[in-house]
PDB file of C-alpha atoms in Angstrom:
ATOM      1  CA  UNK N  23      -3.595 -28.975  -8.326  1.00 85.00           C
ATOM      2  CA  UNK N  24      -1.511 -26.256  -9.915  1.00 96.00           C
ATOM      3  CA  UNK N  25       1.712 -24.803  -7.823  1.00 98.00           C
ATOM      4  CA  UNK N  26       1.894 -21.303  -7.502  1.00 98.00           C
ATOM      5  CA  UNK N  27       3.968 -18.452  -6.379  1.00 98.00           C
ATOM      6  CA  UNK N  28       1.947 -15.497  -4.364  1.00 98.00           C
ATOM      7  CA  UNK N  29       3.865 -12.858  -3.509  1.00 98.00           C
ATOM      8  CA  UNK N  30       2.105  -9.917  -1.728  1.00 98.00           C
ATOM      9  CA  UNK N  31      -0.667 -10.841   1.351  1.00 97.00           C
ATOM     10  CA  UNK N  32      -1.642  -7.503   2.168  1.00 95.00           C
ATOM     11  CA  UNK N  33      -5.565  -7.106   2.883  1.00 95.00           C
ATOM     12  CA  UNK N  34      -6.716  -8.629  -0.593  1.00 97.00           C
ATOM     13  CA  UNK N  35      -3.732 -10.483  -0.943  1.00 98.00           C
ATOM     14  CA  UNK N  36      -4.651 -12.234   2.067  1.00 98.00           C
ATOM     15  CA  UNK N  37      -7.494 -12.982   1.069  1.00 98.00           C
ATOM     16  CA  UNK N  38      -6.949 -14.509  -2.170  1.00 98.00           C
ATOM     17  CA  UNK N  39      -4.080 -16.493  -1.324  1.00 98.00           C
ATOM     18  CA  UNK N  40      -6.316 -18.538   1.355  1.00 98.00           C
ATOM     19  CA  UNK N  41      -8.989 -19.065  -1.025  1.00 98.00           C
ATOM     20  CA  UNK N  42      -6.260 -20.654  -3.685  1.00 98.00           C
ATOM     21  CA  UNK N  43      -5.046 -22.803  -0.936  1.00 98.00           C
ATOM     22  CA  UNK N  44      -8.408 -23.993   0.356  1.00 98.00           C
ATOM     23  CA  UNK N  45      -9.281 -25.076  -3.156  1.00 98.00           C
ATOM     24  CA  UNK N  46      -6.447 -27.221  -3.139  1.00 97.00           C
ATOM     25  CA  UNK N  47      -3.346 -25.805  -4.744  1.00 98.00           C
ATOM     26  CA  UNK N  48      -0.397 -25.874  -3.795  1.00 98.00           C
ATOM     27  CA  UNK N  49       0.693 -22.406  -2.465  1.00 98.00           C
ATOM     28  CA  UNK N  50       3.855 -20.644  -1.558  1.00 98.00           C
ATOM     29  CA  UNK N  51       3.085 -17.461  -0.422  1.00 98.00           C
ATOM     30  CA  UNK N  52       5.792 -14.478   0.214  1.00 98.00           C
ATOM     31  CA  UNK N  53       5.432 -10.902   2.232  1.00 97.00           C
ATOM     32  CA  UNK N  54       8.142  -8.649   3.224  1.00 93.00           C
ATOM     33  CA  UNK N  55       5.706  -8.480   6.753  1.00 92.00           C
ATOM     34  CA  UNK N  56       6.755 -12.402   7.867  1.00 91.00           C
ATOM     35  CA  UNK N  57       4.135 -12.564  10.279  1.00 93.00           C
ATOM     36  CA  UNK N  58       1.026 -12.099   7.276  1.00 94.00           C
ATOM     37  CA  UNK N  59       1.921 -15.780   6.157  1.00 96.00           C
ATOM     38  CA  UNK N  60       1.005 -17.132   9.799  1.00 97.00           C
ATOM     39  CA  UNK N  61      -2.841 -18.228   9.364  1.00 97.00           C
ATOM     40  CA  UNK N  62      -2.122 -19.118   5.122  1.00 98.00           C
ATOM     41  CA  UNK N  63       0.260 -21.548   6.719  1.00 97.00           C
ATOM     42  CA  UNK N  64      -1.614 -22.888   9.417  1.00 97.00           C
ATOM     43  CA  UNK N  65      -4.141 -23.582   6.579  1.00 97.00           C
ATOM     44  CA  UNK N  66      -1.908 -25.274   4.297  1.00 97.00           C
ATOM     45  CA  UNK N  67       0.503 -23.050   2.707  1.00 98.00           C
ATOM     46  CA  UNK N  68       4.331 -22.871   2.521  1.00 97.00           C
ATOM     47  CA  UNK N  69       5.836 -19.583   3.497  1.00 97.00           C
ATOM     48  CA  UNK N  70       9.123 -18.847   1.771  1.00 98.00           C
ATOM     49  CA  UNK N  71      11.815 -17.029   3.159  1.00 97.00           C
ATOM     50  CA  UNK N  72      12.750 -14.513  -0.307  1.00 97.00           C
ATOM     51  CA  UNK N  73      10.142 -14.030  -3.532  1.00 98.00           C
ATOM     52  CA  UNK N  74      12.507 -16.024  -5.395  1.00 98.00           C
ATOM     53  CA  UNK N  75      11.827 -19.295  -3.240  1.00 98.00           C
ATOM     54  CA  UNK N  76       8.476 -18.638  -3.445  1.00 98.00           C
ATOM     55  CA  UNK N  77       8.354 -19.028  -6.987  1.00 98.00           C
ATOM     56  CA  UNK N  78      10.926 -21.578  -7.576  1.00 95.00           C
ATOM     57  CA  UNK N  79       9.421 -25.134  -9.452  1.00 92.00           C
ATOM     58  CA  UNK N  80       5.896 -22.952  -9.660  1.00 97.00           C
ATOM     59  CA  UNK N  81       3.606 -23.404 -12.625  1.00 97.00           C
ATOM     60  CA  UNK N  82       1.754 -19.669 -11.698  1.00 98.00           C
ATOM     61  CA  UNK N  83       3.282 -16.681  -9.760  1.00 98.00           C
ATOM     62  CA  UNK N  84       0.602 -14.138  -9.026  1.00 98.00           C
ATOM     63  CA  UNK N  85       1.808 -10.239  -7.666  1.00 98.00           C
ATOM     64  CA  UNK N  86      -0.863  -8.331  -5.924  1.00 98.00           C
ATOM     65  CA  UNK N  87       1.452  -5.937  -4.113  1.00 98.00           C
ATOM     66  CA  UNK N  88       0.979  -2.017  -3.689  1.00 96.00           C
ATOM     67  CA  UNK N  89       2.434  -0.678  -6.681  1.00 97.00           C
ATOM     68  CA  UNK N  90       4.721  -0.245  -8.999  1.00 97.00           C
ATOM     69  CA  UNK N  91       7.751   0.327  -6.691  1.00 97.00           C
ATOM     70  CA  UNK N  92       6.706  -2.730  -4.615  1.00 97.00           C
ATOM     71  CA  UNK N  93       6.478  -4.805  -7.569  1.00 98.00           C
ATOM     72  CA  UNK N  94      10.261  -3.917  -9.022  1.00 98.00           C
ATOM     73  CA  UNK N  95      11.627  -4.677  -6.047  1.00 98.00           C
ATOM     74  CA  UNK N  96       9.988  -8.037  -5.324  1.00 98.00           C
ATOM     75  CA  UNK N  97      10.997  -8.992  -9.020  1.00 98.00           C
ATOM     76  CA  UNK N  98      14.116  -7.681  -9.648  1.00 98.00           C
ATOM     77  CA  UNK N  99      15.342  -6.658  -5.947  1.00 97.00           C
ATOM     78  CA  UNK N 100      17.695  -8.363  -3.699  1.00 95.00           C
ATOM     79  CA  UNK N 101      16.248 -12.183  -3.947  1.00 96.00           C
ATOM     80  CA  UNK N 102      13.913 -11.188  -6.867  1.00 97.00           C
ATOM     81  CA  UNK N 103      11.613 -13.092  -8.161  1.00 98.00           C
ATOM     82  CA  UNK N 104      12.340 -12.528 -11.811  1.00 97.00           C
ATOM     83  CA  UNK N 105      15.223 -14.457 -12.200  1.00 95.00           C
ATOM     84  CA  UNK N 106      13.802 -17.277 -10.445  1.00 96.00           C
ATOM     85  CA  UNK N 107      11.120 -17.822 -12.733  1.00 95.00           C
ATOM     86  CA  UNK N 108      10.942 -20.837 -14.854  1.00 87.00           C
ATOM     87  CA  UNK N 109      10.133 -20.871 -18.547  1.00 87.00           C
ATOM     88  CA  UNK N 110       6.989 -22.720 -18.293  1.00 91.00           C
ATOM     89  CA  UNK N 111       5.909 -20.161 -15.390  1.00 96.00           C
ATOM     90  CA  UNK N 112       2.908 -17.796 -15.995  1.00 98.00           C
ATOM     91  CA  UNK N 113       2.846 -14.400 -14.427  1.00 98.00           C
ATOM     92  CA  UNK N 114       0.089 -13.085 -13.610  1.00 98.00           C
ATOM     93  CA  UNK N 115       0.882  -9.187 -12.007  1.00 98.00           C
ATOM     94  CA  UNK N 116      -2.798  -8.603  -9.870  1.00 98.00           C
ATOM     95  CA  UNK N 117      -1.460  -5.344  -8.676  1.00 98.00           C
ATOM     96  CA  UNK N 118      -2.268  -1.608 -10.065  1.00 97.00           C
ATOM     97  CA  UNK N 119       0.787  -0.374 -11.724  1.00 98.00           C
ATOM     98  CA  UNK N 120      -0.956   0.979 -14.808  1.00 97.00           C
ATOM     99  CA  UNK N 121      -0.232   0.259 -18.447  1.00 97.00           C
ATOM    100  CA  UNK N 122       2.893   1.632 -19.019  1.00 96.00           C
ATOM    101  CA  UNK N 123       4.168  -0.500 -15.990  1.00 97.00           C
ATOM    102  CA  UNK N 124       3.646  -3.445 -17.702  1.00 98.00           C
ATOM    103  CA  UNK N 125       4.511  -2.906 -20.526  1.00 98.00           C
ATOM    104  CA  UNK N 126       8.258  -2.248 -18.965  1.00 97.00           C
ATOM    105  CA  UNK N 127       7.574  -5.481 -17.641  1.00 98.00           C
ATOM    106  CA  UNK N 128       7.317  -7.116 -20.823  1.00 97.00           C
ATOM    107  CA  UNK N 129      10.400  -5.463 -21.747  1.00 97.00           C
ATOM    108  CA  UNK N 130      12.309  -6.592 -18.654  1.00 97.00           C
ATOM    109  CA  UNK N 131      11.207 -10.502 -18.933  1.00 96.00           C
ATOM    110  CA  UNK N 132      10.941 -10.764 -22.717  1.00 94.00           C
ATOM    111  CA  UNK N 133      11.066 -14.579 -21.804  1.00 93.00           C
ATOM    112  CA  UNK N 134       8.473 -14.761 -19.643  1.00 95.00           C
ATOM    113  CA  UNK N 135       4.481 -15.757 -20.242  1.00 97.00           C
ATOM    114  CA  UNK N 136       3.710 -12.837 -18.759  1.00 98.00           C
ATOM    115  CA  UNK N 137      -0.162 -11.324 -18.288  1.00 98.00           C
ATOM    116  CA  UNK N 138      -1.493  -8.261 -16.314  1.00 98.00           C
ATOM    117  CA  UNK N 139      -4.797  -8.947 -14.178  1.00 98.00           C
ATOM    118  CA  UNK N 140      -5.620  -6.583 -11.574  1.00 98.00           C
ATOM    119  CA  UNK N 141      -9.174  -7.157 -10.052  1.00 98.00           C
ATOM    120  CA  UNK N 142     -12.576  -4.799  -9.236  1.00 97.00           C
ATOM    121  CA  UNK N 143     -14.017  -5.492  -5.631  1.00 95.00           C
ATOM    122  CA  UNK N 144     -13.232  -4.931  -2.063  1.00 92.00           C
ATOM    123  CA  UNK N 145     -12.728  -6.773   0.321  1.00 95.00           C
ATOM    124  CA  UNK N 146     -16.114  -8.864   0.989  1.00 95.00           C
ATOM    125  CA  UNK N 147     -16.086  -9.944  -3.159  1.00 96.00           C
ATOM    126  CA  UNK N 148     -12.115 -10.754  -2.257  1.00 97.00           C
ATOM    127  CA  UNK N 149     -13.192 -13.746   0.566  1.00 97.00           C
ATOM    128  CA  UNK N 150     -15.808 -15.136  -1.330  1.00 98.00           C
ATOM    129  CA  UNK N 151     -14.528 -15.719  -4.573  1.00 98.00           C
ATOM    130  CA  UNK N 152     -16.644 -12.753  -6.590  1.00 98.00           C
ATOM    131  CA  UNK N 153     -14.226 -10.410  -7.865  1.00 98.00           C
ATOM    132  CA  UNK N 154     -14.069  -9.092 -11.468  1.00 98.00           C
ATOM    133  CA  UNK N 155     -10.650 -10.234 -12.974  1.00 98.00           C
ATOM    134  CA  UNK N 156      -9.974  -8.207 -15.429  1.00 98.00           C
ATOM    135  CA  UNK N 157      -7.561  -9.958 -17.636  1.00 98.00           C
ATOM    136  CA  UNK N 158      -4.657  -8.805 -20.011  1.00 98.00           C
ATOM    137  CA  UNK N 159      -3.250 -10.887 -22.398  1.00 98.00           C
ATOM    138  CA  UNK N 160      -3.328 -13.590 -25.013  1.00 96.00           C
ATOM    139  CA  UNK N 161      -6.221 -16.184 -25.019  1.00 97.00           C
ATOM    140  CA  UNK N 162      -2.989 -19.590 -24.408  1.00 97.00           C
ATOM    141  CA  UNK N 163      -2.058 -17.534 -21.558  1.00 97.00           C
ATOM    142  CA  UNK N 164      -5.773 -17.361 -20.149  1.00 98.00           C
ATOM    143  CA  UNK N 165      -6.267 -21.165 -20.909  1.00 97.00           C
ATOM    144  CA  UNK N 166      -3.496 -21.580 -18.526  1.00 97.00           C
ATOM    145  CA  UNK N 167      -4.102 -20.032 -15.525  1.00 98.00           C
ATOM    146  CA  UNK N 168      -8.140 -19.443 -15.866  1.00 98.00           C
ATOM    147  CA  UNK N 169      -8.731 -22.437 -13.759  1.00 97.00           C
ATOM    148  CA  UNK N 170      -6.168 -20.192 -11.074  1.00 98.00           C
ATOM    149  CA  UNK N 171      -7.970 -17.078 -11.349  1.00 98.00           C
ATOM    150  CA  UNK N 172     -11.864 -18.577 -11.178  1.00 98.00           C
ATOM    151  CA  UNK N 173     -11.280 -19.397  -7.594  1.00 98.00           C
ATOM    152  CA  UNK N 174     -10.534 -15.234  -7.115  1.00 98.00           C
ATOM    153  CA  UNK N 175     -13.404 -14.414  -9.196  1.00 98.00           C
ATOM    154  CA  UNK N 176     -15.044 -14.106 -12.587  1.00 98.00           C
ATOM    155  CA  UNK N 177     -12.360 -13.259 -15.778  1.00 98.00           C
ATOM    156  CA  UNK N 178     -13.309 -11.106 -18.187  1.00 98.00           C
ATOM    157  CA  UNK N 179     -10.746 -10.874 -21.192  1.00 98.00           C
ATOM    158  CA  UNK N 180     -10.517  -7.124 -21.807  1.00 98.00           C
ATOM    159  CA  UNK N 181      -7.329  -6.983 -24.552  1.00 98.00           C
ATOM    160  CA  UNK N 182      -4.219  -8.104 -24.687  1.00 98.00           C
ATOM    161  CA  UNK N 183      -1.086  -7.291 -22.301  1.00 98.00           C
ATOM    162  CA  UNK N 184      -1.867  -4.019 -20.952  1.00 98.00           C
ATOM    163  CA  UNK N 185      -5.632  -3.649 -21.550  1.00 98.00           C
ATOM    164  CA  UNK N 186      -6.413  -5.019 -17.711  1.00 98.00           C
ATOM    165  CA  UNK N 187      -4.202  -2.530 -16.071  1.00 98.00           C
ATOM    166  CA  UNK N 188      -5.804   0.574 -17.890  1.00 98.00           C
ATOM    167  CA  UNK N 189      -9.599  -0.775 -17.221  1.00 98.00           C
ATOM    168  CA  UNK N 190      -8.213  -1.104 -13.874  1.00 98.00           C
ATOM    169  CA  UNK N 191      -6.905   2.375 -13.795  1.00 97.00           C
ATOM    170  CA  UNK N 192     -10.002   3.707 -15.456  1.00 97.00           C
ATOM    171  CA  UNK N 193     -12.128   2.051 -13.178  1.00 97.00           C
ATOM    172  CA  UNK N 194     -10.371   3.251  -9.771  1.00 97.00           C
ATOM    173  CA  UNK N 195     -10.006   7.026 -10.787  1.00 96.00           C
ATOM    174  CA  UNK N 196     -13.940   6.940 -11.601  1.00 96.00           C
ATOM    175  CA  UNK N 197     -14.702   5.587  -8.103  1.00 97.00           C
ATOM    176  CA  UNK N 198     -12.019   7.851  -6.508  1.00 97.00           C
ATOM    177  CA  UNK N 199     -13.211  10.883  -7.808  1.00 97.00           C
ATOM    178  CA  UNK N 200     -17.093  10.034  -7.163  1.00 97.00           C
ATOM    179  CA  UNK N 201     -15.491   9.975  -3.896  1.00 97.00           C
ATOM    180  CA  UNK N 202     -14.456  13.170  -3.842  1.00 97.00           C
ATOM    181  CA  UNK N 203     -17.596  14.542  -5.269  1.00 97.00           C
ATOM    182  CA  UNK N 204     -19.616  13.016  -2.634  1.00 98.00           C
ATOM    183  CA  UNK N 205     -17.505  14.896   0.268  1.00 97.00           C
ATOM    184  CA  UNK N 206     -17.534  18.457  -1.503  1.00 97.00           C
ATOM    185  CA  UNK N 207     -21.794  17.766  -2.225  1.00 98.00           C
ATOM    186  CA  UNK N 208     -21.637  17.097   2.128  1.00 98.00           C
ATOM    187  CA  UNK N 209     -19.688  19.735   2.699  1.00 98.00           C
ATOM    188  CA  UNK N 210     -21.863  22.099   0.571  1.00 98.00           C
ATOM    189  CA  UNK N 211     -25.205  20.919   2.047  1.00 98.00           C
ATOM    190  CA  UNK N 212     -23.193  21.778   5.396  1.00 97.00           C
ATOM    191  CA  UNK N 213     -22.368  25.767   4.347  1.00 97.00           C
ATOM    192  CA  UNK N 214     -26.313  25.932   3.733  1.00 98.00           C
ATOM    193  CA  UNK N 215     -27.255  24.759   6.158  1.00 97.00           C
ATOM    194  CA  UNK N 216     -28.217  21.090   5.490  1.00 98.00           C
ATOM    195  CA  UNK N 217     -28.265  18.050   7.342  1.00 98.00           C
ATOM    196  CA  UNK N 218     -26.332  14.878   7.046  1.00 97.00           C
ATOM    197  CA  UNK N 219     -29.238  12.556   6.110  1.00 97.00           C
ATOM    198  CA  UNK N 220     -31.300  15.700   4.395  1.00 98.00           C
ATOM    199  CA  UNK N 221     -27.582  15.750   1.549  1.00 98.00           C
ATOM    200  CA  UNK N 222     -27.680  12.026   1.828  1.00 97.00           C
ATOM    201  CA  UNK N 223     -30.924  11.295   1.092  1.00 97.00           C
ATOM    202  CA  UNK N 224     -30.757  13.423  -2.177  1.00 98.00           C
ATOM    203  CA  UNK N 225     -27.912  12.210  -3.596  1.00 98.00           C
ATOM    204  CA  UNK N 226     -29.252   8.525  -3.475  1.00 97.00           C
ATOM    205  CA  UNK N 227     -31.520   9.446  -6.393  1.00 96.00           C
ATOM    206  CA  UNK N 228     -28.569  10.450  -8.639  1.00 97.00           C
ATOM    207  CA  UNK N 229     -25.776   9.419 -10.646  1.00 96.00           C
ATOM    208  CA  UNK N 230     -23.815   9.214  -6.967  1.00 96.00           C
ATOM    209  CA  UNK N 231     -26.571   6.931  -5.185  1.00 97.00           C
ATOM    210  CA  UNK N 232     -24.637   3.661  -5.143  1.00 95.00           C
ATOM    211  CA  UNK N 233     -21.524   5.245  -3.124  1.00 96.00           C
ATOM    212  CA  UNK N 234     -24.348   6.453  -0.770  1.00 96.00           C
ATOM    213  CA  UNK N 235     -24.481   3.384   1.302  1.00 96.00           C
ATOM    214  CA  UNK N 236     -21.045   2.921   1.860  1.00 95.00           C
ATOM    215  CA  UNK N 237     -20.325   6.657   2.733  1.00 96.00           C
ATOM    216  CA  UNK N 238     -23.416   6.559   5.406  1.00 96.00           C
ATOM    217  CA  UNK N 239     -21.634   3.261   7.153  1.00 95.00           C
ATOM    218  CA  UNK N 240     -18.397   4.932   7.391  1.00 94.00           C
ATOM    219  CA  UNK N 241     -19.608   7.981   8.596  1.00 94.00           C
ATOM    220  CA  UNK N 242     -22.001   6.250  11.384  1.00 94.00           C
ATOM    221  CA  UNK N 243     -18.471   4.255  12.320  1.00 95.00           C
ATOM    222  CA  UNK N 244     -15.510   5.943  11.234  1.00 92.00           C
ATOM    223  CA  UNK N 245     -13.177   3.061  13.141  1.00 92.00           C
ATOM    224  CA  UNK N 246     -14.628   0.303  10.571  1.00 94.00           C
ATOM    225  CA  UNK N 247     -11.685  -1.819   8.665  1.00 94.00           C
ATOM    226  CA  UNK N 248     -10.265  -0.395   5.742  1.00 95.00           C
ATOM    227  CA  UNK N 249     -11.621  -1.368   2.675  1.00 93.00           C
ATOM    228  CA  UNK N 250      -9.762   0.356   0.359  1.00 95.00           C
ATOM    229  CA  UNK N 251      -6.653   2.624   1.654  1.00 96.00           C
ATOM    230  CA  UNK N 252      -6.783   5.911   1.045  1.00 97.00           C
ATOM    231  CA  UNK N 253      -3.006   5.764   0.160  1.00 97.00           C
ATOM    232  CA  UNK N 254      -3.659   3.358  -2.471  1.00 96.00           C
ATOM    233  CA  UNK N 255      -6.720   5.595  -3.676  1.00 97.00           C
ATOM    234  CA  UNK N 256      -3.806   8.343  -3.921  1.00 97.00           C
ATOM    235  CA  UNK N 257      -1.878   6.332  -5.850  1.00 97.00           C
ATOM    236  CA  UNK N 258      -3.922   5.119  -8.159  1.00 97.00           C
ATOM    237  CA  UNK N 259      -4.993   8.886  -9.203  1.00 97.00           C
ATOM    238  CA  UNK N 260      -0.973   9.272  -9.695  1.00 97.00           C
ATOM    239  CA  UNK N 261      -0.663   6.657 -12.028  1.00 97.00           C
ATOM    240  CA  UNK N 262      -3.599   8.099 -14.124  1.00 97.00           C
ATOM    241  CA  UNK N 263      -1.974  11.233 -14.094  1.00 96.00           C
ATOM    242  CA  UNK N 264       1.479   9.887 -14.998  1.00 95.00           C
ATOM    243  CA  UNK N 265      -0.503   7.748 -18.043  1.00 95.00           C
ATOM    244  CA  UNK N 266      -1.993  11.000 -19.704  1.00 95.00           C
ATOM    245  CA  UNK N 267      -5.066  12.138 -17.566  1.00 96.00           C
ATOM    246  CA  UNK N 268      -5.107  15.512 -18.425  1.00 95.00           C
ATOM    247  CA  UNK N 269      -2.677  18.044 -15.344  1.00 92.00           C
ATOM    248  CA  UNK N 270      -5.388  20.619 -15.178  1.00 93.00           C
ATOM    249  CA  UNK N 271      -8.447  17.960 -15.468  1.00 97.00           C
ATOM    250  CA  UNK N 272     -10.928  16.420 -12.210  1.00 96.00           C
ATOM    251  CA  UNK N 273      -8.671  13.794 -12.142  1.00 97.00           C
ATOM    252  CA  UNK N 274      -5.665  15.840 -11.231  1.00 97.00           C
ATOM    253  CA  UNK N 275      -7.595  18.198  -8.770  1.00 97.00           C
ATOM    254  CA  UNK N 276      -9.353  14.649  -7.033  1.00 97.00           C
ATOM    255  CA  UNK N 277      -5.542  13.595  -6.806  1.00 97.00           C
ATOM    256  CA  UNK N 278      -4.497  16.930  -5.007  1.00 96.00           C
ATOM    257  CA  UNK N 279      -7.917  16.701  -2.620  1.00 96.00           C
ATOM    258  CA  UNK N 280      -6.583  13.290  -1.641  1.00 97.00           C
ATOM    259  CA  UNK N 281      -2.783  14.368  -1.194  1.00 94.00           C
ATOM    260  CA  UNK N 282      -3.530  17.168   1.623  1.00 90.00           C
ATOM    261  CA  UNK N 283      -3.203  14.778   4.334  1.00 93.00           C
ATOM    262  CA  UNK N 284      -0.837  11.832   3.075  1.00 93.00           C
ATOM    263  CA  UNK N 285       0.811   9.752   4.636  1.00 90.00           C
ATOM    264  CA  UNK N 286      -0.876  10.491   7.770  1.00 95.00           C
ATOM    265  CA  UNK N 287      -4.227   9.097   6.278  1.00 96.00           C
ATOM    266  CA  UNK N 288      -2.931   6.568   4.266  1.00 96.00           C
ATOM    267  CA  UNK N 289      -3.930   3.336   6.290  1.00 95.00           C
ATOM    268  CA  UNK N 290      -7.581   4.931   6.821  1.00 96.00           C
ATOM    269  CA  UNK N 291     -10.356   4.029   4.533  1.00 97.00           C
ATOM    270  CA  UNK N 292     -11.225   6.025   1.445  1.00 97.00           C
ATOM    271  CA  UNK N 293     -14.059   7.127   2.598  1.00 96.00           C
ATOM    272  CA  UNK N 294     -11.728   9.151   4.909  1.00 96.00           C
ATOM    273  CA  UNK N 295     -12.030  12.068   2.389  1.00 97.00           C
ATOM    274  CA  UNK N 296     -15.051  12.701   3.052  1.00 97.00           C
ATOM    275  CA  UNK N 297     -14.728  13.687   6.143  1.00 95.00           C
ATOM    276  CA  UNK N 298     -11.177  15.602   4.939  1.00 96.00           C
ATOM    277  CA  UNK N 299     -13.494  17.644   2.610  1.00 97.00           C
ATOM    278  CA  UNK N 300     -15.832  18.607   5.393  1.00 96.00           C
ATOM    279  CA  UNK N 301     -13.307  19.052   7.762  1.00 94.00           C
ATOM    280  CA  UNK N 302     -11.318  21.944   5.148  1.00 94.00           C
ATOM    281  CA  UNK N 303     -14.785  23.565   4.444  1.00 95.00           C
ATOM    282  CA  UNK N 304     -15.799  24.108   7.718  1.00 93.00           C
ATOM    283  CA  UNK N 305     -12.247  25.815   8.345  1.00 87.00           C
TER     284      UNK N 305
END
């Protein structure tokens, strides 16, 4: 049984916390939302009142919060975490912040184990244990908390402190932008006069097929839970922006497709720009 400090229970935050405390830890769990920690409690966990109880006497504090802001001020806000932390404590920061972010970490707990391990998966891989960790850091720091993090999912060691949080970033801008692509292709098909399934249908035999699936289920119910937020899909094309992703590249112009109709859409789904895309193109 390892004691740990999870701070962030947002929709896969949720998730992994209750999986950590059904395999037995022993889990304090913080959100700025009170009322999240509810069913994590009535399963076993301790709610704390401020991030810095939560992580007080833990051996591992995890983050998976919604960015970098969110993360600053849960460690070094009003009741931060940070100076709570022990010095045998292991952070682990889950969230997407990007590189640069934690490396200013480093710099800001020079004292602290400290390793960066943001994960690949929605929301189904998130309740049953199969996400792809992808870790940051030294190996002593992975032999610590790898028993932890194989109850969220399989670790792979990328690099050291840093290297998760740009796979992370690489990996999200890839699947945001295929995004994108898949709405202008629709909306295309639907200025010459194509159907739905006729578009659909021919993009499952190319390089877009696997996003073809989950585009056809949100489009045949557009109320179906978020998956991934299109706010956080915005965000995440920000931070690969801010880390050197060229201003006049796809990644820039899939950011500025997906800023048009913040923060109203932010909530919805990410497959919410498809229908954005269609919507502008039909104007």
């Amino acid at each position: 049984m390892t004691r740990i400090g999870f701070l962030g229970l947002g929709r896969m935050g949720s998730l992994m916390a209750g999986r950590l405390v059904a395999a037995g830890h022993e889990v304090t769990v913080w959100n700025r939302t009170v009322h999240k920690a509810a069913p994590l409690v009535q399963a076993g966990a301790r709610a704390a009142a401020t991030p810095a109880e939560a992580v007080a006497d833990a051996d591992v504090v995890i983050t998976m919060l919604t960015g970098p802001a969110a993360v600053d001020a849960v460690l070094f806000g009003e009741h931060g975490a940070a100076a709570a932390l022990g010095p045998a404590t292991t952070l682990v920061e889950m969230s997407t912040i990007g590189p640069d972010h934690v490396a200013s970490l480093h710099d800001r707990l020079p004292d602290v184990d400290l390793a960066d391990a943001p994960v690949k998966g929605s929301l189904p891989a998130a309740a049953a244990g199969e996400l792809a960790i992808l870790f940051g850091g030294d190996s002593q720091t992975l032999a610590r908390v790898r028993e932890v993090l194989e109850v969220l999912g399989k670790v792979q060691h990328v690099g050291p402190l840093g290297a998760g949080a740009a796979v992370k970033l690489v990996v999200n801008v890839a699947l945001c932008g295929s995004f994108v692509l898949v709405g202008e292709a629709l909306a295309l098909g639907d200025r010459l006069g194509l159907s739905t399934d006729t578009t659909m249908t021919a993009l499952s035999g190319t390089a877009l097929g696997s996003l073809v699936p989950r585009v056809r289920a949100r489009l045949d119910d557009p109320q179906a839970p978020t998956q991934f937020s299109y706010g956080l899909a915005a965000k995440d094309l920000k931070l690969a922006i801010e880390a050197g992703a060229p201003a006049e590249g796809v990644i820039a112009a899939a950011h500025q497709q997906f800023a048009t109709e913040l923060p109203r859409l932010s909530e919805s789904d990410i497959g919410e720009i498809v229908a954005v895309l269609r919507r502008a193109a039909a104007r």
